[in-house]
Short mmCIF file of C-alpha atoms in Angstrom, two decimals:
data_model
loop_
_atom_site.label_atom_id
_atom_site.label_comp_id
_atom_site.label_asym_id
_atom_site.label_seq_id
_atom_site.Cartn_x
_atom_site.Cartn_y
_atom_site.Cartn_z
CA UNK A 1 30.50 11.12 -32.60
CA UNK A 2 33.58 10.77 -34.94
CA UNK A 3 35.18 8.03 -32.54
CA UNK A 4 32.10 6.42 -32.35
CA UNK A 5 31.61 6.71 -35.99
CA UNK A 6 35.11 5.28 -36.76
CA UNK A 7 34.99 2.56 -34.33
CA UNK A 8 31.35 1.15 -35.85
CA UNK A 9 33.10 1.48 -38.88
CA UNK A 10 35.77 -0.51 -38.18
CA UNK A 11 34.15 -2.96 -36.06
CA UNK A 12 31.87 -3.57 -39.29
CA UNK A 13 34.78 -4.32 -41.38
CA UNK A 14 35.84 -6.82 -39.05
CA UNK A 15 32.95 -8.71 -38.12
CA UNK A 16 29.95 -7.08 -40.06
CA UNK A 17 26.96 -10.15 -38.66
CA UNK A 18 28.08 -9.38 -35.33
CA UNK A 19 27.48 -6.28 -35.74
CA UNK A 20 24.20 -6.07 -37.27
CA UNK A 21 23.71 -8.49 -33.92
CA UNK A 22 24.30 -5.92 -31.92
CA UNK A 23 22.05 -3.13 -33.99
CA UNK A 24 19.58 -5.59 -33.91
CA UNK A 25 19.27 -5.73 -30.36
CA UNK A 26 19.82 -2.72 -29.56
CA UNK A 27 17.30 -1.43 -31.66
CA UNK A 28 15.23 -4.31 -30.11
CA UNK A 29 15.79 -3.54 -26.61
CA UNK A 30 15.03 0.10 -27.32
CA UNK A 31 11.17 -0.36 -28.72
CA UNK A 32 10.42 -3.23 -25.83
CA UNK A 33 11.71 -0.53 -23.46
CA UNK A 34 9.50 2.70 -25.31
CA UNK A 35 6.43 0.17 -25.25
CA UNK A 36 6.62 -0.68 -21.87
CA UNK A 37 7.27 3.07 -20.35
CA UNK A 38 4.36 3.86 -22.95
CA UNK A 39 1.51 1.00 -21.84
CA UNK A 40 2.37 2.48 -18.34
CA UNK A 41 1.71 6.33 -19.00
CA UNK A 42 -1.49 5.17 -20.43
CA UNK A 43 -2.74 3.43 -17.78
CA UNK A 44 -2.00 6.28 -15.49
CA UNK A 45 -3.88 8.43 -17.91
CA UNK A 46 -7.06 6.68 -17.62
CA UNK A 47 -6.61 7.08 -13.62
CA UNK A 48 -6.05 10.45 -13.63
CA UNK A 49 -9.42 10.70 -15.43
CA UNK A 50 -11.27 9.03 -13.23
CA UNK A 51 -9.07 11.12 -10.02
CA UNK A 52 -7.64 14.23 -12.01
CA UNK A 53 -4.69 15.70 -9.99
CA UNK A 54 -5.39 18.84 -8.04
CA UNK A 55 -4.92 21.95 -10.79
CA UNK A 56 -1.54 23.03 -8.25
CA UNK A 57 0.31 19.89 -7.86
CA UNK A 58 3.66 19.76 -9.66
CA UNK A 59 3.53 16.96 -10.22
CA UNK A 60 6.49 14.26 -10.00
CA UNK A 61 10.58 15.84 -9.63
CA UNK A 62 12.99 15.40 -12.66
CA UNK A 63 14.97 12.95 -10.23
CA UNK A 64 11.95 11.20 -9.37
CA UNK A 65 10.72 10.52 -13.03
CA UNK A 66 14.36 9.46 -13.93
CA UNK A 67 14.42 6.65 -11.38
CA UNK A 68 10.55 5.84 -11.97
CA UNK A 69 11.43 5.25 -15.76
CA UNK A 70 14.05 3.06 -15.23
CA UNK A 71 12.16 0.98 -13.56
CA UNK A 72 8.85 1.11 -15.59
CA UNK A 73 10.77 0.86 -19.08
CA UNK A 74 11.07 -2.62 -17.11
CA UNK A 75 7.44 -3.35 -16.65
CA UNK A 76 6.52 -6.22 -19.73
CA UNK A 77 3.38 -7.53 -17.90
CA UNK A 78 -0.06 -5.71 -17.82
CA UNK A 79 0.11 -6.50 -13.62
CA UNK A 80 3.48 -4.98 -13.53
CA UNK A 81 2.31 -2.01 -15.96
CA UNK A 82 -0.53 -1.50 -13.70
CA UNK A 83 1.15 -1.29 -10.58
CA UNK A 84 3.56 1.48 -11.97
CA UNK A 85 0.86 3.18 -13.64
CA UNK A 86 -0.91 3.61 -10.14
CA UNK A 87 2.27 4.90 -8.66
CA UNK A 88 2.45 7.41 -11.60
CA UNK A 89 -0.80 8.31 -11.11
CA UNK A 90 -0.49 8.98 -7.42
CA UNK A 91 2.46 11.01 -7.31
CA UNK A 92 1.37 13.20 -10.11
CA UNK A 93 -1.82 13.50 -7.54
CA UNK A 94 0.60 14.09 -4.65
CA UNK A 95 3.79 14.74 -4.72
CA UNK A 96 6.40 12.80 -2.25
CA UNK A 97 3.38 10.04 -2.00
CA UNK A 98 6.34 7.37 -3.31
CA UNK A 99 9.89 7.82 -1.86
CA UNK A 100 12.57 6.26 -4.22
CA UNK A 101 13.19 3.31 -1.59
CA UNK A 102 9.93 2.34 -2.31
CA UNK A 103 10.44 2.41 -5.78
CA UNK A 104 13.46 0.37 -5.20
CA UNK A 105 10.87 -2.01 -2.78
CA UNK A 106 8.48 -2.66 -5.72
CA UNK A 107 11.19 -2.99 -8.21
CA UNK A 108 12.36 -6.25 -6.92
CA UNK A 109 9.09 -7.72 -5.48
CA UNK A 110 9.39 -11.33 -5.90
CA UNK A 111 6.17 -13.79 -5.25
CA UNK A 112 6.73 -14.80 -1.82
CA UNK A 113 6.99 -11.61 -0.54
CA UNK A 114 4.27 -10.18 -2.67
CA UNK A 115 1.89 -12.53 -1.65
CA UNK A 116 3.27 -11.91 2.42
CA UNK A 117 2.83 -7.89 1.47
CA UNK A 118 -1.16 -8.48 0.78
CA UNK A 119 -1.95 -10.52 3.52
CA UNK A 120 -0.34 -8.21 6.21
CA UNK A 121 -1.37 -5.23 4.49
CA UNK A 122 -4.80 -6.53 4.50
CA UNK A 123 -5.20 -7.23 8.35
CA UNK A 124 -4.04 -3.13 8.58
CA UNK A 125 -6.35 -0.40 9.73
CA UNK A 126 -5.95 3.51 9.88
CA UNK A 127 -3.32 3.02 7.10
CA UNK A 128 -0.12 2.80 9.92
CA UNK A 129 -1.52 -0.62 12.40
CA UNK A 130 -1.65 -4.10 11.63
CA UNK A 131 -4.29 -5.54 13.81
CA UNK A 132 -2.48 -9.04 15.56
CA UNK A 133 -4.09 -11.46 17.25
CA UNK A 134 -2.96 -12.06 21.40
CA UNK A 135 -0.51 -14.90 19.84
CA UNK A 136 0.59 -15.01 16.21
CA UNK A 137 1.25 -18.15 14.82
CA UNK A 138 1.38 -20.42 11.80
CA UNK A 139 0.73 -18.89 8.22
CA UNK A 140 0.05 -15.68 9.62
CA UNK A 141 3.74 -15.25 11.61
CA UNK A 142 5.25 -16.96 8.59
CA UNK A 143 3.96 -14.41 6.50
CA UNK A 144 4.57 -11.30 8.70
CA UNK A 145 8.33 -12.72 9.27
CA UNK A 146 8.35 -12.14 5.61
CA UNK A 147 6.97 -8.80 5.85
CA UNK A 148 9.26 -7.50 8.87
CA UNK A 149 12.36 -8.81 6.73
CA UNK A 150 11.12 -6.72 3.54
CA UNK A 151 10.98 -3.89 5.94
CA UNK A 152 7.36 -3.45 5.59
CA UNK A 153 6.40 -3.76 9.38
CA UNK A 154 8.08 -3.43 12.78
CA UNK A 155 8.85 -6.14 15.14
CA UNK A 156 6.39 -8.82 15.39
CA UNK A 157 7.01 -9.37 18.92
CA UNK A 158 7.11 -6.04 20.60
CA UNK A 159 4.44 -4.58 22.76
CA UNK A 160 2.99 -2.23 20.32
CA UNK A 161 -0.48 -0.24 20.93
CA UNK A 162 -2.41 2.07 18.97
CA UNK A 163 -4.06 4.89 21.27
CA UNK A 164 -6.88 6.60 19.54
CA UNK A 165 -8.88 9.27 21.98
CA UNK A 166 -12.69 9.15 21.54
CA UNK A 167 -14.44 12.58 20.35
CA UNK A 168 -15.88 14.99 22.24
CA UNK A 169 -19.06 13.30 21.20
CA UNK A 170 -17.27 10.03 22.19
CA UNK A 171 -17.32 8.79 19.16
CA UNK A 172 -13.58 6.85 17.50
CA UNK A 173 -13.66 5.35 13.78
CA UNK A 174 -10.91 2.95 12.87
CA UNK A 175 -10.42 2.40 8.71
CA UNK A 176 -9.84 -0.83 6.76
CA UNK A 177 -9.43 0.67 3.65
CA UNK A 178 -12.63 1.61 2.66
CA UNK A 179 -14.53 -0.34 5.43
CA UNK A 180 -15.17 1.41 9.04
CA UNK A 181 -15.56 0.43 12.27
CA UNK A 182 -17.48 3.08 14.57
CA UNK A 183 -17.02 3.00 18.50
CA UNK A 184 -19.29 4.72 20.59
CA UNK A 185 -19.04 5.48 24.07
CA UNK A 186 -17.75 7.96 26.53
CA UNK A 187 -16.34 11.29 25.22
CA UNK A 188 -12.25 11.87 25.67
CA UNK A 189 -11.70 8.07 26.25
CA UNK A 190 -8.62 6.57 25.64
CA UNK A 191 -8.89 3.21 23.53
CA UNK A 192 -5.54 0.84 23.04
CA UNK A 193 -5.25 -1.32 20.50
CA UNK A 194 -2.89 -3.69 20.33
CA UNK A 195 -0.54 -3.80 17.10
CA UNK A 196 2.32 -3.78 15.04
CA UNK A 197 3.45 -0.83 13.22
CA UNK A 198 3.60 0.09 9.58
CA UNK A 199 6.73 1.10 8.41
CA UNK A 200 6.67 3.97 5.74
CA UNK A 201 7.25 1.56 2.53
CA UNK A 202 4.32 -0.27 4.08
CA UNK A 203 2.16 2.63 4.22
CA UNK A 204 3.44 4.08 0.64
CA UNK A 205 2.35 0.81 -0.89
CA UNK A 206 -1.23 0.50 0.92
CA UNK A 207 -2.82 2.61 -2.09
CA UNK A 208 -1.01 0.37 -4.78
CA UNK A 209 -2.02 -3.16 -3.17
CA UNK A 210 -5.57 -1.88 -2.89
CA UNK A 211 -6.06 -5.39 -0.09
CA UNK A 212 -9.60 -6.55 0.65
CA UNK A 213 -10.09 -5.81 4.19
CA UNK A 214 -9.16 -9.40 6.36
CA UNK A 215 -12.62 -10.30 7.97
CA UNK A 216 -10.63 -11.76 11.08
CA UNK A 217 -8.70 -8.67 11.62
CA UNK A 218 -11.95 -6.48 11.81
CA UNK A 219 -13.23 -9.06 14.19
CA UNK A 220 -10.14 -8.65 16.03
CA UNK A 221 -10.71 -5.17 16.26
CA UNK A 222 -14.39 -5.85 17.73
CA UNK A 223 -13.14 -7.87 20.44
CA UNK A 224 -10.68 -5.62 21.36
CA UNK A 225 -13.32 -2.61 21.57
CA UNK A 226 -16.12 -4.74 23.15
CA UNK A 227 -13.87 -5.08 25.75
CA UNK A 228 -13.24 -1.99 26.71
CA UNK A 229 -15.29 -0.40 29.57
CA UNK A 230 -15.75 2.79 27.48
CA UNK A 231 -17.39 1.68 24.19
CA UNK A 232 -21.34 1.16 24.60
CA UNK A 233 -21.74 0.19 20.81
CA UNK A 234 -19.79 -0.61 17.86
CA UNK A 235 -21.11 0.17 14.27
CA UNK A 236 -19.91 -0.71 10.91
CA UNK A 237 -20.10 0.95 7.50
CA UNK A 238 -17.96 3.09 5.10
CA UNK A 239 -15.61 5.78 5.40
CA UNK A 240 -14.30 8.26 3.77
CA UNK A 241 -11.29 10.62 3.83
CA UNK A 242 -11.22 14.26 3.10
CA UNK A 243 -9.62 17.33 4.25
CA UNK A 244 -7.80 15.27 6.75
CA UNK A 245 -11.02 14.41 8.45
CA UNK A 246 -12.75 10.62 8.33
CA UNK A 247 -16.82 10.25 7.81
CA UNK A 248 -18.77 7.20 8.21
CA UNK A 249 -21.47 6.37 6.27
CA UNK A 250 -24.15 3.56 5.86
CA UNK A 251 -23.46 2.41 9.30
CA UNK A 252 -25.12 -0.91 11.17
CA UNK A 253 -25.14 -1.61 14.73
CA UNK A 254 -23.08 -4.87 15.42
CA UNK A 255 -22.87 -4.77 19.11
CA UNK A 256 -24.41 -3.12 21.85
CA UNK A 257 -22.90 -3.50 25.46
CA UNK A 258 -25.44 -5.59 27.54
CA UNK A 259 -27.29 -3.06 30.51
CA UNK A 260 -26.14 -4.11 34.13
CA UNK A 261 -28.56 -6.77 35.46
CA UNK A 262 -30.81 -5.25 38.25
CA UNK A 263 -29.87 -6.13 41.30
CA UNK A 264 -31.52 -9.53 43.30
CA UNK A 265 -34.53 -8.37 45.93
#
């Protein structure tokens, strides 16, 4: 604190308006910083009211909240401020819910691949499958080109499938967020989807994007049950999770398979 003393000392002696430069923006940089890191707490604040964290969660690490700060002191925009604030908010919930590499992933989110982020993460269903048309083409493969390179989603081109196993009441719900589709059919089937995978950042950020379910993804997914021998009827509703389990709710009947024509006389 001496040296430190001296050398301010000595550097005002020298060059005193350079210095009070320097104070200046230092002192500057330092309230931006405290505002920003502030406007973010607060916002988390008012989401933890509406979702209070469970009474035994620790809540975020010391390592974690020295990396998150760094990154929120950063955060001069209300979007920005809100984004941080939900991560805040759901790792104080849970816990692990943000690995630092997604931190790193949001920290340096620039337009383009923002924009690429919420369209692919709005075509994805059961939080860890993007639901892909037989060929993927214009817009769409320019944006999930974008979204593969940002290490949000697997290949684009592989042979992916998503096997989900009907109930014992033959009954399999796939989730776009909050919006469910309900297949009904034979009990133990086996239904394959085909998909492209979520990587982890991908799935990390679902919650934070918050995307408006992609109306021709869920019709994808509609095609792809209707034709499959062991789904009689598909509903559609919303679902909820808890516990680890899904529920459907407020369900409609969009498609019931047609009965066998009775054979000619």
């Amino acid at each position: 604190m001496k040296a430190v003393a001296k050398a301010s000392a000595d550097a005002a002696v020298a060059d005193p308006q350079l210095l009070d430069r320097a104070l200046s923006r230092y002192i500057s940089d330092l309230h931006r910083k405290q505002g920003n890191r502030e406007a973010v707490a607060e916002k988390a604040l008012e989401q933890l009211a509406d979702e209070p964290a469970p009474s035994e969660s620790p809540g975020p690490s010391d390592d974690w909240m020295n990396v998150f700060e760094e990154y929120a002191e950063k955060a001069n925009s209300e979007e920005l401020r809100q984004t941080w604030a939900r991560v805040l908010a759901g790792e104080i919930r849970k816990p692990s819910s943000f690995s630092l590499r997604t931190l790193q992933f949001l920290s340096v989110l620039d337009k383009p691949t923002a924009e690429a982020c919420e369209t692919v993460l709005a075509r994805v269903f059961d939080r860890g499958y993007v639901a892909v048309d037989e060929e993927i083409s214009g817009e769409l493969f320019e944006k999930m080109k974008v979204a593969r390179l940002s290490g949000l989603i697997g290949q684009v081109d592989a042979d992916t499938f998503c096997s989900r196993t009907t109930s014992e009441t033959g009954v399999a719900i796939f989730s776009f967020g909050d919006d469910g589709i309900v297949a009904r059919g034979k009990p133990n089937a086996v239904i394959r989807v085909p998909c492209v995978s979520v990587t982890v950042i991908g799935q990390q950020l679902y919650p934070i994007i918050q995307p408006k379910a992609d109306e021709h993804a869920v019709n994808r997914l509609v095609e792809i049950l209707q034709r499959c021998a062991e789904v009689e009827s598909i509903q559609r509703g919303k679902v909820k999770e808890a516990n680890g389990t899904t529920s459907a709710f407020g369900l409609q009947t969009i498609w019931n398979r047609p009965s066998a024509a009775a054979p000619a006389n």
